[in-house]
PDB file of C-alpha atoms in Angstrom:
ATOM      1  CA  LEU A  12       1.132  -2.354   7.193  1.00 90.00           C
ATOM      2  CA  VAL A  13       1.414  -5.073   4.679  1.00 90.00           C
ATOM      3  CA  ALA A  14       2.682  -7.836   7.086  1.00 93.00           C
ATOM      4  CA  GLU A  15      -0.436  -7.454   8.872  1.00 96.00           C
ATOM      5  CA  LEU A  16      -2.975  -6.704   6.247  1.00 97.00           C
ATOM      6  CA  PRO A  17      -3.804  -7.645   2.417  1.00 97.00           C
ATOM      7  CA  LEU A  18      -1.906  -5.233   0.141  1.00 97.00           C
ATOM      8  CA  LYS A  19      -4.992  -3.640  -0.675  1.00 97.00           C
ATOM      9  CA  GLN A  20      -6.179  -2.646   2.468  1.00 98.00           C
ATOM     10  CA  ALA A  21      -2.636  -1.650   3.623  1.00 97.00           C
ATOM     11  CA  ALA A  22      -2.461   0.720   0.628  1.00 98.00           C
ATOM     12  CA  ALA A  23      -6.068   2.381   1.297  1.00 98.00           C
ATOM     13  CA  LEU A  24      -5.261   2.664   4.888  1.00 98.00           C
ATOM     14  CA  ALA A  25      -1.769   4.393   4.083  1.00 98.00           C
ATOM     15  CA  ALA A  26      -3.448   6.567   1.617  1.00 98.00           C
ATOM     16  CA  LYS A  27      -5.967   7.583   4.064  1.00 98.00           C
ATOM     17  CA  ILE A  28      -3.249   8.337   6.916  1.00 98.00           C
ATOM     18  CA  THR A  29      -0.851  10.188   4.509  1.00 98.00           C
ATOM     19  CA  GLY A  30      -3.056  11.586   1.627  1.00 98.00           C
ATOM     20  CA  VAL A  31      -0.783   9.817  -1.045  1.00 98.00           C
ATOM     21  CA  LYS A  32      -2.887   8.367  -3.957  1.00 98.00           C
ATOM     22  CA  LYS A  33      -4.053   4.702  -3.008  1.00 98.00           C
ATOM     23  CA  ASN A  34      -2.729   3.492  -6.705  1.00 98.00           C
ATOM     24  CA  LEU A  35       0.615   4.912  -6.008  1.00 98.00           C
ATOM     25  CA  LEU A  36       1.107   3.192  -2.676  1.00 98.00           C
ATOM     26  CA  TYR A  37      -0.405  -0.070  -4.204  1.00 98.00           C
ATOM     27  CA  GLN A  38       1.985  -0.105  -7.054  1.00 98.00           C
ATOM     28  CA  TYR A  39       4.737   0.435  -4.596  1.00 97.00           C
ATOM     29  CA  GLY A  40       3.740  -2.303  -2.523  1.00 96.00           C
ATOM     30  CA  LEU A  41       3.569  -4.945  -5.663  1.00 96.00           C
ATOM     31  CA  ASP A  42       7.102  -3.587  -6.641  1.00 97.00           C
ATOM     32  CA  GLN A  43       8.489  -4.186  -3.069  1.00 94.00           C
ATOM     33  CA  GLN A  44       7.026  -7.837  -3.211  1.00 91.00           C
ATOM     34  CA  LYS A  45       8.940  -8.595  -6.354  1.00 89.00           C
ATOM     35  CA  ASP A  46      12.377  -8.014  -4.567  1.00 77.00           C
TER      36      ASP A  46
END
């Protein structure tokens, strides 16, 4: 999702789909960008 959407939107959409907290997904996305 991050390839097509800004991280904030991707995290929100993934949270809606999976039920995982948005903040957790957002932080994961930030961590992945650092690598």
